[in-house]
mmCIF file of C-alpha atoms and ligand atoms in Angstrom:
data_model
loop_
_atom_site.group_PDB
_atom_site.id
_atom_site.type_symbol
_atom_site.label_atom_id
_atom_site.label_comp_id
_atom_site.label_asym_id
_atom_site.label_seq_id
_atom_site.Cartn_x
_atom_site.Cartn_y
_atom_site.Cartn_z
ATOM 1 C CA MET G 1 25.135 9.883 -3.745
ATOM 2 C CA GLU G 2 24.605 8.775 -0.134
ATOM 3 C CA ILE G 3 22.738 5.471 0.256
ATOM 4 C CA VAL G 4 20.560 5.516 3.358
ATOM 5 C CA LEU G 5 19.091 2.022 3.224
ATOM 6 C CA GLU G 6 20.685 -0.880 1.410
ATOM 7 C CA THR G 7 19.666 -4.520 1.271
ATOM 8 C CA ASP G 8 21.633 -7.288 -0.365
ATOM 9 C CA GLN G 9 19.928 -10.635 -1.072
ATOM 10 C CA LEU G 10 18.001 -9.984 2.139
ATOM 11 C CA GLY G 11 15.697 -12.762 3.302
ATOM 12 C CA LYS G 12 13.497 -13.553 6.271
ATOM 13 C CA ARG G 13 11.475 -16.697 6.774
ATOM 14 C CA TYR G 14 8.918 -17.937 9.241
ATOM 15 C CA GLY G 15 9.281 -21.701 9.513
ATOM 16 C CA ARG G 16 9.714 -22.847 5.918
ATOM 17 C CA ALA G 17 7.897 -19.933 4.283
ATOM 18 C CA TRP G 18 9.884 -16.930 3.103
ATOM 19 C CA ALA G 19 8.255 -13.617 4.105
ATOM 20 C CA LEU G 20 10.948 -11.762 2.130
ATOM 21 C CA ARG G 21 13.436 -13.265 -0.286
ATOM 22 C CA ASP G 22 16.429 -12.146 -2.407
ATOM 23 C CA CYS G 23 15.631 -8.523 -1.693
ATOM 24 C CA SER G 24 18.314 -6.227 -3.077
ATOM 25 C CA LEU G 25 17.744 -2.490 -3.241
ATOM 26 C CA ARG G 26 19.383 0.854 -2.498
ATOM 27 C CA LEU G 27 17.481 3.879 -1.260
ATOM 28 C CA PRO G 28 19.356 7.138 -1.937
ATOM 29 C CA ALA G 29 19.241 10.025 0.565
ATOM 30 C CA GLY G 30 16.488 12.607 0.246
ATOM 31 C CA ARG G 31 13.997 10.339 -1.525
ATOM 32 C CA VAL G 32 10.373 9.861 -0.507
ATOM 33 C CA ALA G 33 9.936 6.217 -1.415
ATOM 34 C CA ALA G 34 6.712 4.275 -1.777
ATOM 35 C CA LEU G 35 6.745 0.657 -0.640
ATOM 36 C CA VAL G 36 3.904 -1.059 -2.447
ATOM 37 C CA GLY G 37 2.585 -4.609 -2.619
ATOM 38 C CA PRO G 38 -0.473 -6.703 -1.889
ATOM 39 C CA ASN G 39 -1.308 -8.021 1.578
ATOM 40 C CA GLY G 40 1.373 -10.433 2.722
ATOM 41 C CA ALA G 41 3.945 -9.260 0.132
ATOM 42 C CA GLY G 42 6.618 -8.659 2.788
ATOM 43 C CA LYS G 43 6.431 -4.878 3.291
ATOM 44 C CA SER G 44 6.234 -4.917 7.102
ATOM 45 C CA THR G 45 8.916 -7.605 7.193
ATOM 46 C CA LEU G 46 11.289 -5.369 5.205
ATOM 47 C CA LEU G 47 10.582 -2.387 7.482
ATOM 48 C CA HIS G 48 11.044 -4.502 10.633
ATOM 49 C CA LEU G 49 14.375 -5.774 9.303
ATOM 50 C CA ALA G 50 15.413 -2.171 8.628
ATOM 51 C CA VAL G 51 14.784 -1.131 12.234
ATOM 52 C CA GLY G 52 16.402 -4.226 13.763
ATOM 53 C CA LEU G 53 13.170 -5.701 15.119
ATOM 54 C CA LEU G 54 13.919 -8.806 13.040
ATOM 55 C CA ARG G 55 17.207 -10.548 12.315
ATOM 56 C CA PRO G 56 17.765 -11.558 8.657
ATOM 57 C CA ASP G 57 17.864 -15.273 7.786
ATOM 58 C CA ALA G 58 19.755 -14.503 4.586
ATOM 59 C CA GLY G 59 21.696 -11.589 3.141
ATOM 60 C CA ALA G 60 22.156 -8.212 4.777
ATOM 61 C CA VAL G 61 20.420 -4.930 5.538
ATOM 62 C CA ARG G 62 22.338 -1.734 6.236
ATOM 63 C CA VAL G 63 21.060 1.623 7.419
ATOM 64 C CA PHE G 64 23.583 4.450 7.034
ATOM 65 C CA GLY G 65 26.089 1.652 6.374
ATOM 66 C CA ARG G 66 25.400 -0.043 9.722
ATOM 67 C CA THR G 67 23.549 -3.242 10.637
ATOM 68 C CA PRO G 68 20.513 -2.280 12.719
ATOM 69 C CA TYR G 69 20.005 -5.647 14.453
ATOM 70 C CA ASP G 70 23.562 -5.643 15.877
ATOM 71 C CA ASP G 71 24.225 -1.908 16.107
ATOM 72 C CA ILE G 72 21.133 -0.357 17.663
ATOM 73 C CA ALA G 73 22.869 3.028 18.111
ATOM 74 C CA VAL G 74 22.036 3.703 14.448
ATOM 75 C CA LEU G 75 18.360 3.797 15.448
ATOM 76 C CA SER G 76 18.842 7.253 16.982
ATOM 77 C CA GLU G 77 18.805 8.447 13.353
ATOM 78 C CA VAL G 78 15.672 6.478 12.437
ATOM 79 C CA GLY G 79 11.981 7.174 13.051
ATOM 80 C CA PHE G 80 9.517 4.302 12.736
ATOM 81 C CA VAL G 81 5.743 4.154 12.898
ATOM 82 C CA ALA G 82 4.546 0.547 12.987
ATOM 83 C CA GLN G 83 1.390 -0.501 11.165
ATOM 84 C CA ASP G 84 -0.950 -0.510 14.168
ATOM 85 C CA THR G 85 0.729 2.555 15.754
ATOM 86 C CA PRO G 86 1.306 0.913 19.138
ATOM 87 C CA LEU G 87 1.426 3.520 21.922
ATOM 88 C CA TYR G 88 1.153 3.359 25.707
ATOM 89 C CA ARG G 89 -2.605 3.792 25.907
ATOM 90 C CA ASP G 90 -2.709 5.283 29.434
ATOM 91 C CA PHE G 91 -0.255 8.039 28.467
ATOM 92 C CA THR G 92 -1.446 11.374 27.123
ATOM 93 C CA ALA G 93 0.207 12.830 24.025
ATOM 94 C CA ASP G 94 1.995 15.310 26.309
ATOM 95 C CA GLU G 95 3.395 12.459 28.404
ATOM 96 C CA LEU G 96 4.526 10.636 25.266
ATOM 97 C CA PHE G 97 6.238 13.793 24.014
ATOM 98 C CA THR G 98 7.975 14.234 27.394
ATOM 99 C CA MET G 99 9.206 10.652 27.116
ATOM 100 C CA GLY G 100 10.311 11.295 23.519
ATOM 101 C CA ALA G 101 12.296 14.340 24.633
ATOM 102 C CA LYS G 102 13.991 12.375 27.451
ATOM 103 C CA LEU G 103 14.974 9.580 25.082
ATOM 104 C CA ASN G 104 16.068 11.689 22.091
ATOM 105 C CA ARG G 105 18.409 14.640 22.331
ATOM 106 C CA ARG G 106 17.140 16.206 19.093
ATOM 107 C CA PHE G 107 13.432 15.780 19.916
ATOM 108 C CA ASP G 108 11.462 18.792 18.663
ATOM 109 C CA THR G 109 8.605 19.137 21.181
ATOM 110 C CA ALA G 110 7.388 22.364 19.548
ATOM 111 C CA LEU G 111 6.953 20.537 16.224
ATOM 112 C CA ALA G 112 4.918 17.788 17.924
ATOM 113 C CA HIS G 113 2.695 20.402 19.653
ATOM 114 C CA ARG G 114 2.230 22.273 16.378
ATOM 115 C CA ARG G 115 1.178 19.097 14.522
ATOM 116 C CA LEU G 116 -1.492 18.187 17.061
ATOM 117 C CA ALA G 117 -2.771 21.778 17.356
ATOM 118 C CA GLN G 118 -3.168 21.964 13.547
ATOM 119 C CA ILE G 119 -5.444 18.943 13.527
ATOM 120 C CA GLY G 120 -7.188 19.642 16.820
ATOM 121 C CA ILE G 121 -6.058 16.601 18.793
ATOM 122 C CA PRO G 122 -6.009 17.124 22.592
ATOM 123 C CA ARG G 123 -2.642 16.582 24.273
ATOM 124 C CA ASP G 124 -4.127 15.940 27.719
ATOM 125 C CA LYS G 125 -6.287 12.896 26.970
ATOM 126 C CA PRO G 126 -4.972 9.314 27.351
ATOM 127 C CA VAL G 127 -4.246 8.162 23.812
ATOM 128 C CA GLY G 128 -6.239 4.979 24.481
ATOM 129 C CA LYS G 129 -9.318 7.218 24.553
ATOM 130 C CA LEU G 130 -8.594 8.787 21.139
ATOM 131 C CA SER G 131 -9.933 7.389 17.876
ATOM 132 C CA GLY G 132 -7.698 5.043 15.817
ATOM 133 C CA GLY G 133 -7.011 7.829 13.323
ATOM 134 C CA GLN G 134 -6.161 10.326 16.060
ATOM 135 C CA ARG G 135 -3.807 7.804 17.669
ATOM 136 C CA ALA G 136 -2.083 7.353 14.301
ATOM 137 C CA GLN G 137 -1.599 11.141 14.148
ATOM 138 C CA VAL G 138 -0.015 11.158 17.624
ATOM 139 C CA ALA G 139 2.358 8.351 16.583
ATOM 140 C CA LEU G 140 3.285 10.291 13.439
ATOM 141 C CA ALA G 141 3.892 13.478 15.419
ATOM 142 C CA LEU G 142 6.177 11.540 17.790
ATOM 143 C CA ALA G 143 8.160 10.054 14.904
ATOM 144 C CA MET G 144 8.473 13.365 13.041
ATOM 145 C CA ALA G 145 9.520 15.240 16.208
ATOM 146 C CA LYS G 146 12.461 12.882 16.573
ATOM 147 C CA ARG G 147 13.819 14.669 13.478
ATOM 148 C CA PRO G 148 15.126 11.395 12.060
ATOM 149 C CA ARG G 149 17.384 11.205 8.990
ATOM 150 C CA LEU G 150 15.359 8.173 7.882
ATOM 151 C CA LEU G 151 11.636 7.911 8.541
ATOM 152 C CA LEU G 152 9.942 4.541 8.017
ATOM 153 C CA LEU G 153 6.150 4.552 7.987
ATOM 154 C CA ASP G 154 4.117 1.337 7.759
ATOM 155 C CA GLU G 155 0.730 2.308 6.308
ATOM 156 C CA PRO G 156 0.650 5.567 8.270
ATOM 157 C CA VAL G 157 -2.429 6.989 6.605
ATOM 158 C CA ALA G 158 -4.615 3.886 6.466
ATOM 159 C CA SER G 159 -6.867 4.939 9.355
ATOM 160 C CA ILE G 160 -6.846 8.697 8.717
ATOM 161 C CA ASP G 161 -9.737 10.449 6.974
ATOM 162 C CA PRO G 162 -9.078 11.840 3.455
ATOM 163 C CA LEU G 163 -8.713 15.479 4.480
ATOM 164 C CA ALA G 164 -6.410 14.722 7.397
ATOM 165 C CA ARG G 165 -4.495 12.353 5.110
ATOM 166 C CA ARG G 166 -3.832 15.045 2.573
ATOM 167 C CA GLU G 167 -2.865 17.430 5.356
ATOM 168 C CA PHE G 168 -0.514 14.842 6.841
ATOM 169 C CA LEU G 169 1.182 14.105 3.527
ATOM 170 C CA GLN G 170 1.657 17.838 2.925
ATOM 171 C CA ALA G 171 3.198 18.196 6.392
ATOM 172 C CA LEU G 172 5.431 15.225 5.642
ATOM 173 C CA MET G 173 6.585 16.844 2.387
ATOM 174 C CA GLY G 174 7.242 20.052 4.341
ATOM 175 C CA VAL G 175 9.470 18.200 6.814
ATOM 176 C CA VAL G 176 11.282 16.472 3.946
ATOM 177 C CA ALA G 177 11.876 19.759 2.126
ATOM 178 C CA GLU G 178 13.091 21.443 5.301
ATOM 179 C CA THR G 179 15.301 18.672 6.698
ATOM 180 C CA GLY G 180 16.175 16.413 3.761
ATOM 181 C CA THR G 181 14.850 13.406 5.694
ATOM 182 C CA THR G 182 14.618 10.229 3.625
ATOM 183 C CA VAL G 183 11.191 8.591 3.862
ATOM 184 C CA LEU G 184 10.064 5.040 3.136
ATOM 185 C CA LEU G 185 6.301 4.797 3.256
ATOM 186 C CA SER G 186 4.180 1.700 2.748
ATOM 187 C CA SER G 187 0.645 2.283 1.566
ATOM 188 C CA HIS G 188 -2.153 0.791 -0.487
ATOM 189 C CA ILE G 189 -3.504 4.211 -1.478
ATOM 190 C CA LEU G 190 -1.909 4.664 -4.881
ATOM 191 C CA ALA G 191 -3.278 8.160 -5.528
ATOM 192 C CA ASP G 192 -1.507 9.430 -2.385
ATOM 193 C CA LEU G 193 1.747 7.860 -3.480
ATOM 194 C CA GLU G 194 1.509 9.443 -6.926
ATOM 195 C CA ARG G 195 1.331 12.886 -5.309
ATOM 196 C CA THR G 196 3.997 12.283 -2.692
ATOM 197 C CA CYS G 197 6.673 9.832 -3.745
ATOM 198 C CA ASP G 198 9.658 10.153 -6.074
ATOM 199 C CA HIS G 199 10.999 6.613 -5.618
ATOM 200 C CA LEU G 200 9.211 3.288 -5.886
ATOM 201 C CA ILE G 201 9.696 -0.212 -4.489
ATOM 202 C CA VAL G 202 7.180 -2.846 -5.599
ATOM 203 C CA LEU G 203 7.115 -6.105 -3.639
ATOM 204 C CA HIS G 204 5.105 -9.118 -4.705
ATOM 205 C CA ALA G 205 5.115 -12.617 -3.228
ATOM 206 C CA SER G 206 8.112 -11.825 -1.000
ATOM 207 C CA GLN G 207 10.255 -10.521 -3.864
ATOM 208 C CA VAL G 208 11.201 -7.142 -5.299
ATOM 209 C CA ARG G 209 9.460 -6.689 -8.646
ATOM 210 C CA LEU G 210 10.479 -3.124 -9.415
ATOM 211 C CA VAL G 211 12.658 -0.470 -7.827
ATOM 212 C CA GLY G 212 13.861 2.942 -8.950
ATOM 213 C CA ASP G 213 13.198 6.656 -9.215
ATOM 214 C CA VAL G 214 9.634 7.320 -10.357
ATOM 215 C CA SER G 215 10.617 9.751 -13.118
ATOM 216 C CA ALA G 216 13.089 7.275 -14.654
ATOM 217 C CA LEU G 217 10.612 4.399 -14.381
ATOM 218 C CA LEU G 218 7.873 6.442 -16.061
ATOM 219 C CA THR G 219 10.266 7.399 -18.862
ATOM 220 C CA GLU G 220 11.338 3.786 -19.426
ATOM 221 C CA HIS G 221 7.837 2.316 -19.617
ATOM 222 C CA ARG G 222 5.173 2.694 -22.311
ATOM 223 C CA ARG G 223 1.775 1.281 -23.111
ATOM 224 C CA LEU G 224 1.788 -0.021 -26.679
ATOM 225 C CA VAL G 225 -1.256 -0.745 -28.766
ATOM 226 C CA GLY G 226 -0.744 -2.676 -31.997
ATOM 227 C CA PRO G 227 -1.711 -5.628 -34.165
ATOM 228 C CA ARG G 228 -2.553 -8.930 -32.519
ATOM 229 C CA ASP G 229 -0.658 -11.022 -35.043
ATOM 230 C CA GLY G 230 3.097 -10.923 -35.251
ATOM 231 C CA GLY G 231 3.939 -12.425 -31.893
ATOM 232 C CA SER G 232 6.920 -10.224 -31.207
ATOM 233 C CA PRO G 233 6.954 -6.678 -29.839
ATOM 234 C CA PRO G 234 8.639 -3.882 -31.800
ATOM 235 C CA ALA G 235 12.329 -2.998 -31.609
ATOM 236 C CA GLY G 236 13.159 -0.977 -28.502
ATOM 237 C CA VAL G 237 11.186 -3.209 -26.140
ATOM 238 C CA ALA G 238 13.351 -4.794 -23.453
ATOM 239 C CA GLN G 239 10.568 -6.557 -21.563
ATOM 240 C CA VAL G 240 6.851 -7.056 -21.850
ATOM 241 C CA VAL G 241 5.553 -6.564 -18.327
ATOM 242 C CA ARG G 242 1.912 -7.212 -19.083
ATOM 243 C CA ALA G 243 -0.005 -8.168 -22.201
ATOM 244 C CA GLU G 244 -3.720 -8.056 -22.943
ATOM 245 C CA HIS G 245 -5.224 -9.181 -26.204
ATOM 246 C CA THR G 246 -8.428 -8.892 -28.149
ATOM 247 C CA ASP G 247 -8.997 -10.746 -31.423
ATOM 248 C CA ARG G 248 -7.442 -7.927 -33.423
ATOM 249 C CA GLN G 249 -5.077 -6.019 -31.196
ATOM 250 C CA SER G 250 -2.614 -6.364 -28.370
ATOM 251 C CA THR G 251 -2.047 -3.884 -25.570
ATOM 252 C CA LEU G 252 1.340 -4.246 -23.960
ATOM 253 C CA LEU G 253 2.891 -2.513 -20.996
ATOM 254 C CA VAL G 254 6.566 -2.607 -21.825
ATOM 255 C CA ARG G 255 9.935 -1.590 -20.511
ATOM 256 C CA THR G 256 11.968 0.016 -23.259
ATOM 257 C CA ASN G 257 15.697 0.212 -23.880
ATOM 258 C CA ALA G 258 15.641 2.335 -27.055
ATOM 259 C CA PRO G 259 13.226 4.663 -28.869
ATOM 260 C CA LEU G 260 10.124 2.963 -30.304
ATOM 261 C CA ARG G 261 9.778 3.734 -34.006
ATOM 262 C CA ASP G 262 7.549 0.977 -35.400
ATOM 263 C CA PRO G 263 4.575 2.764 -37.039
ATOM 264 C CA ALA G 264 2.373 -0.319 -36.501
ATOM 265 C CA TRP G 265 2.420 0.348 -32.762
ATOM 266 C CA LYS G 266 1.041 3.402 -30.961
ATOM 267 C CA ALA G 267 2.919 4.311 -27.785
ATOM 268 C CA TYR G 268 1.344 6.031 -24.780
ATOM 269 C CA ASP G 269 2.765 7.356 -21.503
ATOM 270 C CA VAL G 270 1.984 5.380 -18.358
ATOM 271 C CA THR G 271 0.981 6.627 -14.920
ATOM 272 C CA LEU G 272 2.492 5.436 -11.656
ATOM 273 C CA GLU G 273 -0.710 3.512 -11.005
ATOM 274 C CA ASP G 274 -0.476 1.738 -14.419
ATOM 275 C CA LEU G 275 3.066 0.768 -13.596
ATOM 276 C CA ILE G 276 2.340 -0.573 -10.124
ATOM 277 C CA LEU G 277 -0.685 -2.557 -11.261
ATOM 278 C CA ALA G 278 1.225 -4.025 -14.215
ATOM 279 C CA TYR G 279 4.029 -5.270 -11.975
ATOM 280 C CA LEU G 280 1.591 -6.613 -9.399
ATOM 281 C CA GLY G 281 -0.711 -8.364 -11.830
ATOM 282 C CA ASP G 282 -0.233 -11.984 -12.712
ATOM 283 C CA GLY G 283 -1.465 -11.172 -16.201
ATOM 284 C CA ASP G 284 -2.358 -13.709 -18.847
ATOM 285 C CA SER G 285 0.505 -16.110 -18.328
ATOM 286 C CA ARG G 286 0.464 -17.942 -21.709
ATOM 287 C CA PRO G 287 0.545 -15.026 -24.153
ATOM 288 C CA HIS G 288 2.559 -13.041 -21.639
ATOM 289 C CA ALA G 289 5.334 -15.646 -21.712
ATOM 290 C CA ALA G 290 5.173 -15.668 -25.505
ATOM 291 C CA TRP G 291 5.836 -11.938 -25.518
ATOM 292 C CA GLU G 292 8.826 -12.094 -23.183
ATOM 293 C CA VAL G 293 11.993 -10.662 -24.656
ATOM 294 C CA PRO G 294 15.275 -10.971 -22.773
ATOM 295 C CA ALA G 295 16.541 -7.597 -21.496
HETATM 296 N N1 ATP A 301 5.123 -13.415 12.938
HETATM 297 C C1 ATP A 301 4.867 -14.105 11.834
HETATM 298 N N2 ATP A 301 4.778 -15.451 11.861
HETATM 299 C C2 ATP A 301 4.546 -16.173 10.736
HETATM 300 N N3 ATP A 301 4.372 -15.616 9.508
HETATM 301 C C3 ATP A 301 4.449 -14.274 9.422
HETATM 302 C C4 ATP A 301 4.692 -13.464 10.579
HETATM 303 N N4 ATP A 301 4.708 -12.162 10.172
HETATM 304 C C5 ATP A 301 4.478 -12.173 8.835
HETATM 305 N N5 ATP A 301 4.324 -13.428 8.393
HETATM 306 C C6 ATP A 301 4.078 -13.841 6.993
HETATM 307 O O1 ATP A 301 5.069 -13.241 6.176
HETATM 308 C C7 ATP A 301 4.514 -12.771 4.950
HETATM 309 C C8 ATP A 301 4.796 -11.287 4.783
HETATM 310 O O2 ATP A 301 4.089 -10.570 5.792
HETATM 311 P P1 ATP A 301 4.171 -8.991 5.941
HETATM 312 O O3 ATP A 301 3.444 -8.619 7.204
HETATM 313 O O4 ATP A 301 5.589 -8.548 5.812
HETATM 314 O O5 ATP A 301 3.341 -8.508 4.657
HETATM 315 P P2 ATP A 301 2.815 -7.046 4.281
HETATM 316 O O6 ATP A 301 3.228 -6.815 2.863
HETATM 317 O O7 ATP A 301 3.261 -6.039 5.281
HETATM 318 O O8 ATP A 301 1.225 -7.243 4.331
HETATM 319 P P3 ATP A 301 0.036 -6.188 4.690
HETATM 320 O O9 ATP A 301 -0.143 -5.294 3.485
HETATM 321 O O10 ATP A 301 -1.137 -7.093 4.882
HETATM 322 O O11 ATP A 301 0.421 -5.452 5.926
HETATM 323 C C9 ATP A 301 3.025 -13.115 4.991
HETATM 324 O O12 ATP A 301 2.837 -14.320 4.293
HETATM 325 C C10 ATP A 301 2.747 -13.298 6.470
HETATM 326 O O13 ATP A 301 1.712 -14.235 6.668
#
């Protein structure tokens, strides 16, 4: 299995504060990965390290086995749309596409034209005179037309209206299916991610909380409802991620390492949203700690 993006104990700090710390993950080829976390979690920092805009203060980041900060040639394989989609505002989309074609041998101008025609964005207007959402679409068209093997998108759909967002994500899936491009997409819109992504990275307070293929993560996790007393979760539970209690019953979101057979506990499937929120929540720290079971 080819690993497209790999980080090993990766860290970046500003002054004394770590923006990203001890980040170790591997993104296999062909995945559409969601990068999720609250504001300030370190998502943009990770993406900027991956495209060589930042130099690590600790550990390493490799893209296609190469170090982007020192070996910028690897960036010919990478498309990146930054959070605020910075573009030369006096240029029209056509002029930006011409520039894209001059700078990238594989640039697919027809694809860029098709994208903008589909959503009715004029190619002859300076992009500074387009709306924020339209500018984001132009930036996305530019990045997709580069036909990158790895596409990194920092909140690409945040300023796009719901219909255009759905249309964009479908187009993105089309490109992925056609070209096998690996995508890493940061977003706060969990419903979009549920429809689009097959791999998940959850960052919280500068650290990786959860990483893996969505289907495996959903299989490994369960919501358990059972008696409040007892104090220990049933056999098969490797970790209690989140615990909520009433006087009589406990509801646990757990990671399992074996089948759950205790009849006192009812087990339910979890959704991607349940999983993300459980790993992001601080939970009820006292009972939560009491429920911890070493993996
Ligand atoms: N240039 C900078 N100088 C100082 N601190 C920074 C700088 N850029 C980011 N940080 C800090 O690093 C941490 C991580 O920021 P980052 O932008 O990576 O978060 P994020 O997860 O992308 O957040 P958001 O969802 O709001 O975009 C934050 O605490 C932020 O304040």
